[in-house]
Coordinates of C-alpha atoms in Angstrom, one line a residue:
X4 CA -32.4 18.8 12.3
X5 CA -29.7 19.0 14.9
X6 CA -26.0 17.8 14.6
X7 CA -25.1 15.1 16.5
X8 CA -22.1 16.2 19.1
X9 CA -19.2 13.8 19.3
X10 CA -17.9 14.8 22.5
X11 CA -20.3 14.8 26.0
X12 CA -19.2 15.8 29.0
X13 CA -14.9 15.9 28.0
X14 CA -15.3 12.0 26.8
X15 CA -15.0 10.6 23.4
X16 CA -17.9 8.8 22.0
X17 CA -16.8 5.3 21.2
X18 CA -18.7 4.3 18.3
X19 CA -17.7 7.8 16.4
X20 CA -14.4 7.0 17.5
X21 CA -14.5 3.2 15.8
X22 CA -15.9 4.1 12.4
X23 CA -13.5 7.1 12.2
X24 CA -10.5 4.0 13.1
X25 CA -12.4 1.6 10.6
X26 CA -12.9 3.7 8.0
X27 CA -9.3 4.7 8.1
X28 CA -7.8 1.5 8.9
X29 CA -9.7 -0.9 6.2
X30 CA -8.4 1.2 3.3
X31 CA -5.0 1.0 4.8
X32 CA -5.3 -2.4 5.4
X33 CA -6.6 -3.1 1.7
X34 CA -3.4 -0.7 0.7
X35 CA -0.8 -2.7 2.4
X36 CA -2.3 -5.8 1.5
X37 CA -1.9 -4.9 -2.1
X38 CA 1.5 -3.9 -1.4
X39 CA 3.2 -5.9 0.9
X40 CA 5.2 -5.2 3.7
X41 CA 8.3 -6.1 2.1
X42 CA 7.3 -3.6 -0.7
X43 CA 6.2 -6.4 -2.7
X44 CA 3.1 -8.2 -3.6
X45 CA 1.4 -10.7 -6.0
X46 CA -2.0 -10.7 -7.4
X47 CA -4.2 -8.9 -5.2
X48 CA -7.2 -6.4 -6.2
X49 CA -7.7 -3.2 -4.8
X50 CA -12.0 -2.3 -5.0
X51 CA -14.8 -2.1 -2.9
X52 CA -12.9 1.2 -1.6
X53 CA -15.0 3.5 -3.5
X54 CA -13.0 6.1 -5.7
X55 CA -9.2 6.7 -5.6
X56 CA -6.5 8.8 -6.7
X57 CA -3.6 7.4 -8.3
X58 CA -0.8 10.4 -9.0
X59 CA 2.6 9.8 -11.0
X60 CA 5.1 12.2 -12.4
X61 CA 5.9 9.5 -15.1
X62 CA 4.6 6.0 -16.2
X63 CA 6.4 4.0 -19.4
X64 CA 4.7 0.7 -20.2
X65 CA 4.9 -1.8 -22.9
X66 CA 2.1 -3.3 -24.4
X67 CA -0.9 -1.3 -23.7
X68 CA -4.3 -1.3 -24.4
X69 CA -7.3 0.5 -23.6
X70 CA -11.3 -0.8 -23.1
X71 CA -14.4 0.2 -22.2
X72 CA -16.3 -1.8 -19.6
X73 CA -18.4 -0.8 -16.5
X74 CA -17.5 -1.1 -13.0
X75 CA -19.1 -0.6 -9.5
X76 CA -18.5 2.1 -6.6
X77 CA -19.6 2.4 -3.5
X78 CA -22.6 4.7 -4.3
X79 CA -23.3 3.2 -7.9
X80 CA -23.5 0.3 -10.4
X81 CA -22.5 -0.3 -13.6
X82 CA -20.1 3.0 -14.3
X83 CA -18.7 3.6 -17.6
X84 CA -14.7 3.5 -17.4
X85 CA -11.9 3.3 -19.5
X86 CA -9.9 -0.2 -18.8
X87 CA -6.1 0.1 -19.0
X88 CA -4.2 -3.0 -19.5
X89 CA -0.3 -3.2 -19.2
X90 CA 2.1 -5.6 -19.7
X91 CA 5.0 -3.9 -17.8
X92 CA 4.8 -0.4 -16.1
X93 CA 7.8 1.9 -14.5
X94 CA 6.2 4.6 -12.2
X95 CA 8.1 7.6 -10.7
X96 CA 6.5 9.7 -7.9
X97 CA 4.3 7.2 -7.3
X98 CA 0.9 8.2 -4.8
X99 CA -2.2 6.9 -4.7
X100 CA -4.9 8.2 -2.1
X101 CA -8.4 8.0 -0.6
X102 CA -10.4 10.7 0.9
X103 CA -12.7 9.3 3.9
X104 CA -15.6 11.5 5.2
X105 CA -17.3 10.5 8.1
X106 CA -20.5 12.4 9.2
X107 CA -19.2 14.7 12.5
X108 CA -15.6 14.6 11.7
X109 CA -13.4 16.1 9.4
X110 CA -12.0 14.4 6.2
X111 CA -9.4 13.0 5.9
X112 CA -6.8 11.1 3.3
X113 CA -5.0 8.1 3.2
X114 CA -1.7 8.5 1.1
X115 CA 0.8 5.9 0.2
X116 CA 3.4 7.0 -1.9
X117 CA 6.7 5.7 -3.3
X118 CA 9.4 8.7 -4.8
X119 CA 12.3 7.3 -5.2
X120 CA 13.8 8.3 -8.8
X121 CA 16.5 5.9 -8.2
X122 CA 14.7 2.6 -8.2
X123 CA 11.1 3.2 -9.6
X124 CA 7.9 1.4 -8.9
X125 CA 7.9 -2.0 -11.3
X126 CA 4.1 -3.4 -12.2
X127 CA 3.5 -6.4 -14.5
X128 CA 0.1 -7.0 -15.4
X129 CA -1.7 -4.2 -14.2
X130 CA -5.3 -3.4 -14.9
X131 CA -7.0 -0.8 -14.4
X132 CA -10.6 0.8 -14.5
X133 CA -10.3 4.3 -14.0
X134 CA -13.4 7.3 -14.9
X135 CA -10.6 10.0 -15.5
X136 CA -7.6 9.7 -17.1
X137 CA -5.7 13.2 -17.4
X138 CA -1.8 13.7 -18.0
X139 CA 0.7 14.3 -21.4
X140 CA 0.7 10.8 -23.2
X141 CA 2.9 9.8 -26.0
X142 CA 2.3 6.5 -27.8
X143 CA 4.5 4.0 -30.1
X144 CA 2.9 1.8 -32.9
X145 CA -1.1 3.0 -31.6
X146 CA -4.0 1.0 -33.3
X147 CA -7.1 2.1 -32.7
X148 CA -10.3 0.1 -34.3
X149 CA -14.0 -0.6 -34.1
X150 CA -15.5 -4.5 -34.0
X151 CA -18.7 -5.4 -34.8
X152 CA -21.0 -6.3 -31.5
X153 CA -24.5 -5.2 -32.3
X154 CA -25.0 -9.1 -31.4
X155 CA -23.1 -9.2 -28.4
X156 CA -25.0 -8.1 -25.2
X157 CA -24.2 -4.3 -24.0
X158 CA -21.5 -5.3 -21.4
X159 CA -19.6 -6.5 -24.1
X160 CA -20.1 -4.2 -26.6
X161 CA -18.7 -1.4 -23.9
X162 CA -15.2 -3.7 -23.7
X163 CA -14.9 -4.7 -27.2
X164 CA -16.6 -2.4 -29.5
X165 CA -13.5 -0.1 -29.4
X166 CA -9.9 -0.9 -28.4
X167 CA -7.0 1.1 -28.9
X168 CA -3.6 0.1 -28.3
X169 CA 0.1 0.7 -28.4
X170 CA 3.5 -0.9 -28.1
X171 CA 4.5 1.5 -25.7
X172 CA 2.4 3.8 -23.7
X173 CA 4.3 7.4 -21.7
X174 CA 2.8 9.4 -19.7
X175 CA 4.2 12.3 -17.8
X176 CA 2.1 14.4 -14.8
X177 CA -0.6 11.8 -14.6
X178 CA -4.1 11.6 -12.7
X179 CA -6.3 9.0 -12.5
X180 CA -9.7 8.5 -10.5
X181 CA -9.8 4.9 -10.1
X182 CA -12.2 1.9 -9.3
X183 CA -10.6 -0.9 -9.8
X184 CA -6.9 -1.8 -9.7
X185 CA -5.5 -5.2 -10.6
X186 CA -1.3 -5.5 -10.0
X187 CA 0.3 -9.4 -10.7
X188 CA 3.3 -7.9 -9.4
X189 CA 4.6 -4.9 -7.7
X190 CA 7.3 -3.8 -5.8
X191 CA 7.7 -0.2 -4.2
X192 CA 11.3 1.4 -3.0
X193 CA 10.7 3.3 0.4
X194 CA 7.2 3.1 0.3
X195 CA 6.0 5.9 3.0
X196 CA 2.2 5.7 4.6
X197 CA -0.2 8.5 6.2
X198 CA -2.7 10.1 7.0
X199 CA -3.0 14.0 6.4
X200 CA -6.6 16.4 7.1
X201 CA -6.5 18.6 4.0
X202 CA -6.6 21.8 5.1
X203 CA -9.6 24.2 3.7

């Protein structure tokens, strides 16, 4: 099996060149979407992206509450996650990336970010369906209980079989692989974009 060269004869081959742009420009597209250019946005999904990063040197929300439930990727149904549900969230050092790997080039990340101490990210109602959930949490008031679903059909016994929850939810150096993220409302100070090859 040979590699396929992406350069002939000093010249760029064009279709290489337009899924390298796409792939790029289609998460950044979905990012800003979700965003806004203002720094604001309303009710907009972010999935279909495959996996993605979501970095924070602290989050304090109100209301929590944690799910189980299943979600899709790109390369798989039906993935077990844990589904985080907050009223109100304040995020410092804010990023959230996506790694992109296109056969013949090198990979390559898409970063937004927002780290500006002074005026933090604000979220209401976010959701979110992430399959790793690492950081230093502290909670307020947590509940955590067990309802009876052997009748219910498995999707809902994943979300409602267990739920924990908490009146207030910190958590300081988190990381979070992400499917799914749901915002109502978000607005970002100095929100910064770009791309960056990671180096080996």
């Amino acid at each position: 099996m040979t590699a396929e060269t992406i350069i002939i004869g000093g010249q760029t081959v064009k279709k290489k060149l337009v899924l390298a742009l796409l792939g790029g420009f289609v998460f950044l597209g979905t990012l800003l979407g979700l965003f806004g250019v203002t720094g604001v946005a309303a009710a907009v999904p972010l999935s279909g992206v495959g996996e993605f990063t979501v970095k924070f040197d602290k989050m304090i929300g109100q209301n929590f509450q944690l799910l189980g439930g299943m979600a899709d990727s790109t390369q798989k149904q039906n993935v077990p996650v844990a589904v985080n549900k907050i009223e109100h969230a304040t995020i410092y050092g804010l990023e959230i990336s996506k790694s992109i790997s296109i056969p013949g080039l090198p990979t390559f990340r898409v970063v937004i970010e927002s780290k500006n101490d002074a005026n933090p990210v604000k979220i209401d109602g976010l959701l979110q369906k992430a399959t790793v959930v690492s950081g230093d949490a502290e909670f307020t008031n947590m509940e955590m209980k067990e309802t009876y679903v052997a009748d219910k059909d498995p999707i809902t016994q994943a979300a409602t079989g267990f739920t924990q929850s908490a009146n207030t939810i910190t958590i300081n150096n988190g990381e979070l692989k992400t499917l799914y993220l749901w915002q109502d409302k978000v607005s970002l100070s100095n929100m910064k974009v770009y791309f960056e090859i990671p180096s080996n």
